[in-house]
XYZ file of C-alpha atoms in Angstrom:
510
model
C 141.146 83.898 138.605
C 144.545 83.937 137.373
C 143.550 85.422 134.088
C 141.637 88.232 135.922
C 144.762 88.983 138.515
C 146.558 89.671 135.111
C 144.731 91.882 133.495
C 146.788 95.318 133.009
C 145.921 97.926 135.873
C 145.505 100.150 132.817
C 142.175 98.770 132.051
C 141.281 98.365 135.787
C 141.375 102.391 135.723
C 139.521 103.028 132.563
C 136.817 101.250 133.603
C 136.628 102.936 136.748
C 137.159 106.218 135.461
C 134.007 105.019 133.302
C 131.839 104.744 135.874
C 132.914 107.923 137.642
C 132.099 110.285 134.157
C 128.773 108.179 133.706
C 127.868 108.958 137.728
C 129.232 112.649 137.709
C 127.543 113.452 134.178
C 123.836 112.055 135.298
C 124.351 114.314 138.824
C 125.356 116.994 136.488
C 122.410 116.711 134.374
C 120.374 115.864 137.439
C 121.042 119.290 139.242
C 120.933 121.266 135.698
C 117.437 120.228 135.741
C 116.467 121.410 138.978
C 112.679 121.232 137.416
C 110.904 119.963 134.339
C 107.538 121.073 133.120
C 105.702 119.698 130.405
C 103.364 122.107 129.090
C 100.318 120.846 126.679
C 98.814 123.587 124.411
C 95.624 121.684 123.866
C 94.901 120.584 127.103
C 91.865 122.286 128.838
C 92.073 125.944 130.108
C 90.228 127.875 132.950
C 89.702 131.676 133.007
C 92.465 133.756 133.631
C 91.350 137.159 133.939
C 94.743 139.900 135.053
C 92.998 140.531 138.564
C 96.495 141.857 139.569
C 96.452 144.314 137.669
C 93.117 145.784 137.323
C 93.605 148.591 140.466
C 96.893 149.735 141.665
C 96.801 151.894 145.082
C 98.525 155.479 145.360
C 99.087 157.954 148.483
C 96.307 160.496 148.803
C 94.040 162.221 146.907
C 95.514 165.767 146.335
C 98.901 163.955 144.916
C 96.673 163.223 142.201
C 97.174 167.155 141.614
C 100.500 166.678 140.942
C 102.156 166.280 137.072
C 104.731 163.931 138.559
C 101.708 161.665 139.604
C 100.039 161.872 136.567
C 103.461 161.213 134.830
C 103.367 157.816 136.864
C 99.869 156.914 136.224
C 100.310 157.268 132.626
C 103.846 155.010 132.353
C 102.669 152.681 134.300
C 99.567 152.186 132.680
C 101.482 151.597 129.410
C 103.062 148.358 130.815
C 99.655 146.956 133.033
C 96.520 149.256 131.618
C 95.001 149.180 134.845
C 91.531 150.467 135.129
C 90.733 151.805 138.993
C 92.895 153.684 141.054
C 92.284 153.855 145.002
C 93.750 156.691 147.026
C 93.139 158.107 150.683
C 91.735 161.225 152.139
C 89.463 162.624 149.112
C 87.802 164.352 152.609
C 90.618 165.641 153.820
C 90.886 169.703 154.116
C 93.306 169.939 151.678
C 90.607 169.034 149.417
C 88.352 171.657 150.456
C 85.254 169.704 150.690
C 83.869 170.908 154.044
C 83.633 174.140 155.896
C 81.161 175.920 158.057
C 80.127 179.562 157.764
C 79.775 182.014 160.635
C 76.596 180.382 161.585
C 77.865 177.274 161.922
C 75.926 175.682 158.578
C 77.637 173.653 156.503
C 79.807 174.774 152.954
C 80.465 172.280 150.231
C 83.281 173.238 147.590
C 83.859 170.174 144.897
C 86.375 172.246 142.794
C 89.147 170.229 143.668
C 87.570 166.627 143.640
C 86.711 167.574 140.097
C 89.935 168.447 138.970
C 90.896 165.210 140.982
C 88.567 162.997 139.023
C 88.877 164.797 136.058
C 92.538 164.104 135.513
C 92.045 160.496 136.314
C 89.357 159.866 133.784
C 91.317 161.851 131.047
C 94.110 159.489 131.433
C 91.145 156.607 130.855
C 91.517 155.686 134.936
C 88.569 155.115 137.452
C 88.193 155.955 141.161
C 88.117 153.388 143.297
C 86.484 156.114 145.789
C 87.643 155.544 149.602
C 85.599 157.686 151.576
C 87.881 159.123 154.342
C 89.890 160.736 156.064
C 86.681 163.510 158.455
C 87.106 167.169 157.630
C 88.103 169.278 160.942
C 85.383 171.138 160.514
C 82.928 167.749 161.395
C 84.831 166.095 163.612
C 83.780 164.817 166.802
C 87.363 165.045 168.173
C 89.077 168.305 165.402
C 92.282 167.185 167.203
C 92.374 163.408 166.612
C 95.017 163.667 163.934
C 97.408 160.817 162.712
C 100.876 160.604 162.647
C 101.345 160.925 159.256
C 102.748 163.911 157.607
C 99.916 165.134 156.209
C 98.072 164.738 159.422
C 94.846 162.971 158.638
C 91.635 163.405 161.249
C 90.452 160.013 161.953
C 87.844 161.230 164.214
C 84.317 159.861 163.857
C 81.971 162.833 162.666
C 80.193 165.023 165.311
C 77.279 164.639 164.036
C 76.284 161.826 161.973
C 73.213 164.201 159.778
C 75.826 166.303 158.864
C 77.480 163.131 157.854
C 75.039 161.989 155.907
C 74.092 165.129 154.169
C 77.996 165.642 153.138
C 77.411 161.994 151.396
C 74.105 162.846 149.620
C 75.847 166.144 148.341
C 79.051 164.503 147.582
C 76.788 161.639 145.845
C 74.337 164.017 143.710
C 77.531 166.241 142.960
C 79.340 163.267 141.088
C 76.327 161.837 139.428
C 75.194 165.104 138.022
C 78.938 166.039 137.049
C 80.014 162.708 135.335
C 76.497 161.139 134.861
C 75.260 157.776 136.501
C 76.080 155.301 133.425
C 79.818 156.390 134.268
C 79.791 156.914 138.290
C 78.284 153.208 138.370
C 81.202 151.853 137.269
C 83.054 153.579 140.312
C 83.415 151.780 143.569
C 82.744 153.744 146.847
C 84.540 152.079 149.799
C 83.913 153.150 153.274
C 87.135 154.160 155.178
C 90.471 152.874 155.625
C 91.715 150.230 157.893
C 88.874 151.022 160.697
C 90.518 148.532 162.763
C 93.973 150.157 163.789
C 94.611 153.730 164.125
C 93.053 155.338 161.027
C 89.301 155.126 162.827
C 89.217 156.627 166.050
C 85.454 155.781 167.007
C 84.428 154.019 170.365
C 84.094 151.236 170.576
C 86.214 151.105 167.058
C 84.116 148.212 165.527
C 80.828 148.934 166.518
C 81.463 152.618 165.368
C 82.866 152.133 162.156
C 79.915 149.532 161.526
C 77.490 152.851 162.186
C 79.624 155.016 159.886
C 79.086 151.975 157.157
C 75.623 151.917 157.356
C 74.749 155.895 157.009
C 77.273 155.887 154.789
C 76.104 153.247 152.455
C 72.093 153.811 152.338
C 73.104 157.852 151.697
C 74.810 156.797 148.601
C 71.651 154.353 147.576
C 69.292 157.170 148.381
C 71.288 158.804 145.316
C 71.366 155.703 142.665
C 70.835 152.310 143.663
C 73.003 151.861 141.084
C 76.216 153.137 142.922
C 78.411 150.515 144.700
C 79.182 150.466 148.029
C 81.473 148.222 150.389
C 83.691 147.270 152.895
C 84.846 147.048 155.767
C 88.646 148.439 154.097
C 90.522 146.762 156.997
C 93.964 145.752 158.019
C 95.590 141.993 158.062
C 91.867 140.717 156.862
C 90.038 141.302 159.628
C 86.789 141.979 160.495
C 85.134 140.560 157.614
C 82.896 137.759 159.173
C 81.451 140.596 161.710
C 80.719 142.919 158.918
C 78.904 140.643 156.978
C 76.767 139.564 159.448
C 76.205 142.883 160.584
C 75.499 144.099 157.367
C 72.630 140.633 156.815
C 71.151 141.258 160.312
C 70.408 145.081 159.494
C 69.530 145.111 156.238
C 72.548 147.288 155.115
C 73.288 147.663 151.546
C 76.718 145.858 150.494
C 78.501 145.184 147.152
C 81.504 143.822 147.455
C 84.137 143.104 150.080
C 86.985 144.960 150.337
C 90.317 143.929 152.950
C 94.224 144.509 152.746
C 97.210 141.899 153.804
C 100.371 142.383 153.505
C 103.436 139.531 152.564
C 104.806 141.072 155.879
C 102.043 141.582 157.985
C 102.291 138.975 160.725
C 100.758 135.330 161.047
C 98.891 136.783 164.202
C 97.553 139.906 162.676
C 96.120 137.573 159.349
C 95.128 134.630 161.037
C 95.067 135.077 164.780
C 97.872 131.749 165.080
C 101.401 131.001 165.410
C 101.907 128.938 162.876
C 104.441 128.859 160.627
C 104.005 130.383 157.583
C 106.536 132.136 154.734
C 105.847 135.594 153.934
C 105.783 134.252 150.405
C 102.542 132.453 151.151
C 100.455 135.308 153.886
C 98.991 137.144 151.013
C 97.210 133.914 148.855
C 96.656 132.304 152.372
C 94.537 135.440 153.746
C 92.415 136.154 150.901
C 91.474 132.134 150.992
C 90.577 133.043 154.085
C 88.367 135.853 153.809
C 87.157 134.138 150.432
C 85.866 131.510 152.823
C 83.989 134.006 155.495
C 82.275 134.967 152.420
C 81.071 131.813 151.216
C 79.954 131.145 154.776
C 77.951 134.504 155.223
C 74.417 135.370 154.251
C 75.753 136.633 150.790
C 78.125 133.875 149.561
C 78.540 135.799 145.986
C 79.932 138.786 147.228
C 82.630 140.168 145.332
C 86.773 140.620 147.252
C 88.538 143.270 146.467
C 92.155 143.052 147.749
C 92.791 147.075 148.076
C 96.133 146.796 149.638
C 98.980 144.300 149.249
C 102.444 144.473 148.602
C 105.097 141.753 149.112
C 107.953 141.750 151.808
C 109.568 145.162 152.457
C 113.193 143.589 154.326
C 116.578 144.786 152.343
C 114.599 147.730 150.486
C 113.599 144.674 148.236
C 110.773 146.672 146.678
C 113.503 148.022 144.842
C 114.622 145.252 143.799
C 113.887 142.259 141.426
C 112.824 140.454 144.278
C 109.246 141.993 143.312
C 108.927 140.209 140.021
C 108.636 136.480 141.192
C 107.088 137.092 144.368
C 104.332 139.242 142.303
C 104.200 136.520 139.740
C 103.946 133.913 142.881
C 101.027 135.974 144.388
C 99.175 136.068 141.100
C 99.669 132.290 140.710
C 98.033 131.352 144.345
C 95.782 133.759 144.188
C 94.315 132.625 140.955
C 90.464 131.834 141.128
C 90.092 133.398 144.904
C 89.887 137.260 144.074
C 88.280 139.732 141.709
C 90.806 142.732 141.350
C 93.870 142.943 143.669
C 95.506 146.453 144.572
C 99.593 146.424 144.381
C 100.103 149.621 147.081
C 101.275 151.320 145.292
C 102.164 152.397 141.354
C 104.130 155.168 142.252
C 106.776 156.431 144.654
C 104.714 160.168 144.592
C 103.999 159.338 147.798
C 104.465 161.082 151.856
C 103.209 159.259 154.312
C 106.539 159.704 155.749
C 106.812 163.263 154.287
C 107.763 163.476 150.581
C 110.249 160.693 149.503
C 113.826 162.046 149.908
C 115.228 160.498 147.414
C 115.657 157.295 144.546
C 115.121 153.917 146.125
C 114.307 153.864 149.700
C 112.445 151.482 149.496
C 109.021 152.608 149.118
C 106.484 150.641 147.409
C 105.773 151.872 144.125
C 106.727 151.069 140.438
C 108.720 154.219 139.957
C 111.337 155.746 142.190
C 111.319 159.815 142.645
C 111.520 161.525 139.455
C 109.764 158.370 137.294
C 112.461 155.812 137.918
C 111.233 152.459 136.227
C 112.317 150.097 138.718
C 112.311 146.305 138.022
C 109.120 145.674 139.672
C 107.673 148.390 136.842
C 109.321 146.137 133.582
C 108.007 142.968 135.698
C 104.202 144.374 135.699
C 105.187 144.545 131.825
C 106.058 140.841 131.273
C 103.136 139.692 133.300
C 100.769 141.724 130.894
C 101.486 139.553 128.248
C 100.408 136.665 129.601
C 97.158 135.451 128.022
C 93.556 135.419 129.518
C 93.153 131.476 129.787
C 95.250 129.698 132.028
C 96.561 125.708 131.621
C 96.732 123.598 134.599
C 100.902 123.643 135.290
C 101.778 121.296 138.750
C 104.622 123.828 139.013
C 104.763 126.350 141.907
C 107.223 128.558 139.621
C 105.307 129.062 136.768
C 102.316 130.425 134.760
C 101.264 128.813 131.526
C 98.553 130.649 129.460
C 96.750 130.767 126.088
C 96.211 133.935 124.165
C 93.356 134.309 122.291
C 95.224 133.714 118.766
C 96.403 130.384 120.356
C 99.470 130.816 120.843
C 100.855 130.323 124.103
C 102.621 132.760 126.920
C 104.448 131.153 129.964
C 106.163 133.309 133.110
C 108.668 131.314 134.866
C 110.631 132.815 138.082
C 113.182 131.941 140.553
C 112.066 133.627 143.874
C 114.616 133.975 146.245
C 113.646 136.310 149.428
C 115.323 138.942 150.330
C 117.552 137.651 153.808
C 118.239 134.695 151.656
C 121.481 133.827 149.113
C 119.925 132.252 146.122
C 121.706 129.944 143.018
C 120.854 129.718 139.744
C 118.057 127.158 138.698
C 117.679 125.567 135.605
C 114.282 124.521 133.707
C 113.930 122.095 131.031
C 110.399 122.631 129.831
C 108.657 119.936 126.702
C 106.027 121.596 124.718
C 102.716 119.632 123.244
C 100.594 120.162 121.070
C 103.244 122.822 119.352
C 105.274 122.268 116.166
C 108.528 121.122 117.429
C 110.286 123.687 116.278
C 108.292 126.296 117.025
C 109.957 129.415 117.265
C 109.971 131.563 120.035
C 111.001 134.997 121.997
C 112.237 135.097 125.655
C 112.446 138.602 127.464
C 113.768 138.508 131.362
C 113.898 140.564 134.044
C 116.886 140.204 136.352
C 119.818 141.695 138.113
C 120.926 141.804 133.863
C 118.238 143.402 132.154
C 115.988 146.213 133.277
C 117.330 146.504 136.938
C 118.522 150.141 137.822
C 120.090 150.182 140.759
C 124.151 149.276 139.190
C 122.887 152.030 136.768
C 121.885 154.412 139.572
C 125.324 153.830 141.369
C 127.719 154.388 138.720
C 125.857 157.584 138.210
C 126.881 158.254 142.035
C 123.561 157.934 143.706
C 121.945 161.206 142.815
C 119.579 162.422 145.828
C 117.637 164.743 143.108
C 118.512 163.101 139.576
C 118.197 165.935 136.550
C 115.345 165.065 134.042
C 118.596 163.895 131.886
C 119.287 161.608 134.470
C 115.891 159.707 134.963
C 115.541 159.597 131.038
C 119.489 157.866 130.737
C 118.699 155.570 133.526
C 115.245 154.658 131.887
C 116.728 154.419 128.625
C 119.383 152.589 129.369
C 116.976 149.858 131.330
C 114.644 149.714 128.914
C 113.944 146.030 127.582
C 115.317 145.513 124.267
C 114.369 143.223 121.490
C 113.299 139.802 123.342
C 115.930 136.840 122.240
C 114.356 134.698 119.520
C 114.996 130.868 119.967
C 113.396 127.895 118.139
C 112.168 124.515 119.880
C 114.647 121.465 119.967
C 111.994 118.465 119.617
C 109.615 120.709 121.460
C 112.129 121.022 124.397
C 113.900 123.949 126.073
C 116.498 124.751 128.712
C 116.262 128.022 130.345
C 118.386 129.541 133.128
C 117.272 131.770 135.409
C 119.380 133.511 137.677
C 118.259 134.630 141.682
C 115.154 136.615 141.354
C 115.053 136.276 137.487
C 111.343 136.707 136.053
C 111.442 135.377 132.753
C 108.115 135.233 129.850
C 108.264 132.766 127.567
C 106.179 133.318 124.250
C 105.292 130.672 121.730
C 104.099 131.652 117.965
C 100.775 131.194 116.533
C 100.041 127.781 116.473
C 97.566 127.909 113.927
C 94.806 124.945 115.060
């Protein structure tokens, strides 16, 4: 007792001090590795086929006209090589499609649907062919326009023989002008979003189910070997109905086609209140329809998600938000769909009337005058990934296997856009890998390939120059990725709020 009460106070403090670095360094360490992942090359692997970025969406068909569209399509299918495009209103009269002479019998004029789908095969593109919007001239109602700018009839047609002979024409026209082996490949899709105000039939459901049908045997009567679906509708609805309907009368059907968006509402997908993050509505709503499927008369029907986009607050689709709430979508929806449709790849686009200028937030990949915005350079990363995917507990990242096995990994820290985020930190442990394998890290962030600081400093042009848009891509164009090695098959990455970050491992050689 007495010897203890001695000892100098000295040594009292050390020891305590001791205790205090030991505690503060394993918090330290503790919140540095907010997450570890332990990845093993050689562990089994399931199919991982880049659904996401198969089809990409884009305003309507006569944009497709346009060089500044075409410009789009062919940057952005440099980073994602999509394969279908889907557009609106290929019936529309600005197309030309359908008139009536003097005695009231129909005209058909294709000369600008095949300069339309000429210009999208040419740049190695497909038509994912929605069939809409009714030409005045056939209209039950030549008034029932929408209130979009370009003023789209949504009328149901006034007579539905006239109807289906536009069809058969429109049918025979593309077969004999591109040839069956290639307009098989295309997807016809009746109609957009029947169930709100795009369809203007009475009662809307039953209606639209009567367009479907004509529509779909008049495109068999052409080729059985074109492919027809639906029912193209809002916030997932409808599907169970349509299927049913489609069983019960014997109506041809070859896939399934729905949209949902991140910020559609948990009423509209799913007809609750529950709680559920907009970071979750998308993945949640296909599973959904993916189950009305299974549970319908034709259980192997293909989905085709042909809208989606995530959360619109803040003009985040401007921002790098998009990256790891895309890379989030593709990781839920993994397994559940066959081609999702990001609305849209470019900002050529006037619903609204034409886009008044650089980052309004619209949806595409490119802002007015082919802006690459972060969400374009994310598409990029994503591409890389490989087509086999290993089984990773994380919700924050994607590890795959390329074909030369070697292995690609996308890691993100998704932070939405009404929320302040922090920095996370990683520590990922490789297997299977040499432990010093070397390897290349490219990132997408507020500090590489975002545009908007770049777009300020240049004071916010309303109509950037050609020399403008080609600095501003330039100077947010990735550079060489940063080459690392392994430390006993370890790493430590940092990734800042909204940071999408691709991770890419060298050959192993097994």
């Amino acid at each position: 007792m007495l010897r203890n009460l001695s000892r100098p106070k000295w040594s009292l403090c050390f020891a305590s001090c001791v205790v205090v670095l030991l505690l503060v360094s394993a918090t330290a360490h503790e919140a540095r590795a907010q997450e570890t992942v332990e990845i093993n090359s050689d562990a089994q692997t399931t199919a991982f086929p880049h659904f996401w970025e198969q089809m990409f969406g884009s305003g309507r068909a006569i944009l497709t006209l346009r060089e500044s569209y075409r410009d789009d399509l062919r940057a952005v299918k440099q980073v994602a090589d999509f394969r279908y495009v889907r557009f609106h209103a290929i019936l529309h009269d600005e197309v030309g499609v359908y008139n009536e002479d003097e005695h009231g019998n129909p005209v058909y004029n294709f000369s600008y649907v095949d300069q339309i789908y000429d210009g999208l095969l040419k740049n190695g593109v497909r038509p994912f062919v929605e069939i809409s919007f009714m030409p005045k001239k056939l209209a039950f109602n030549p008034d029932a326009l929408h209130p979009f700018w370009y003023k789209q009839n949504v009328s149901p047609p006034k007579s539905l023989e006239r109807w289906d002979a536009l069809m058969t024409q429109f049918a025979q026209h593309l077969v004999e002008r591109y040839g069956i082996d290639e307009v098989s490949q295309w997807y016809f899709e009746v109609w957009n979003e029947p169930n709100i105000d795009f369809w203007g039939g009475i009662p809307r459901q039953k209606s639209y189910f009567e367009l479907y049908a004509h529509t779909a045997r008049d495109l068999k009567g052409v080729s059985p070997r074109l492919r027809v679906g639906g029912p193209a509708t809002a916030a997932a609805a409808w599907v169970s109905d349509f299927l049913k309907f489609t069983a019960e009368n014997h109506v041809p059907v070859d896939f399934v086609s729905t949209h949902g968006y991140a910020d559609d509402t948990v009423e509209d997908l799913f007809g609750t209140n529950e709680s559920i993050p907009m970071d979750d509505r998308v993945c949640r709503s296909v599973a959904k329809v993916r189950r009305e499927i299974k549970s319908s008369a034709t259980p192997t029907l293909p989905l085709f998600w042909t809208e989606w986009n995530v959360q619109g607050m803040n003009t985040s689709r401007d921002t790098t938000f998009v990256g790891p709430a895309l890379a989030n979508t593709v990781r839920q929806c993994d397994g559940q769909v066959e081609m999702m449709s990001f609305w849209t790849f470019s900002d050529v686009f006037e619903e609204g009337g034409p886009i008044p200028q650089p980052f309004v937030g619209a949806f595409g990949l490119r802002a007015k005058g082919g802006i690459n915005k972060p969400s374009y350079y994310a598409y990029g990363l994503l591409h890389q990934l490989g087509s086999e995917r290993l089984s990773i507990s994380s919700k924050s990242v994607l590890a795959t296997k390329m074909a030369d096995g070697s292995v690609a990994v996308a890691t993100w820290n998704l932070v939405d856009p009404d929320q302040q985020g922090e920095t996370r930190f990683i520590d990922f442990t490789f297997h299977g890998v040499p432990a010093n394998a070397r390897i290349t890290i490219q990132r997408v962030d507020d500090s590489h390939n975002s545009v908007l600081a770049r777009y300020a400093a240049m004071g916010k042009p309303v109509d950037p120059t050609p020399a403008q848009v080609a600095q501003l891509n330039r100077e947010t164009a990735p550079g060489s990725p940063e080459h690392v090695q392994l430390k006993d098959g370890r790493l430590h990455l940092e990734l800042s709020p909204n940071a999408l970050v691709l991770i890419k491992l060298e050959h192993i050689g097994k």
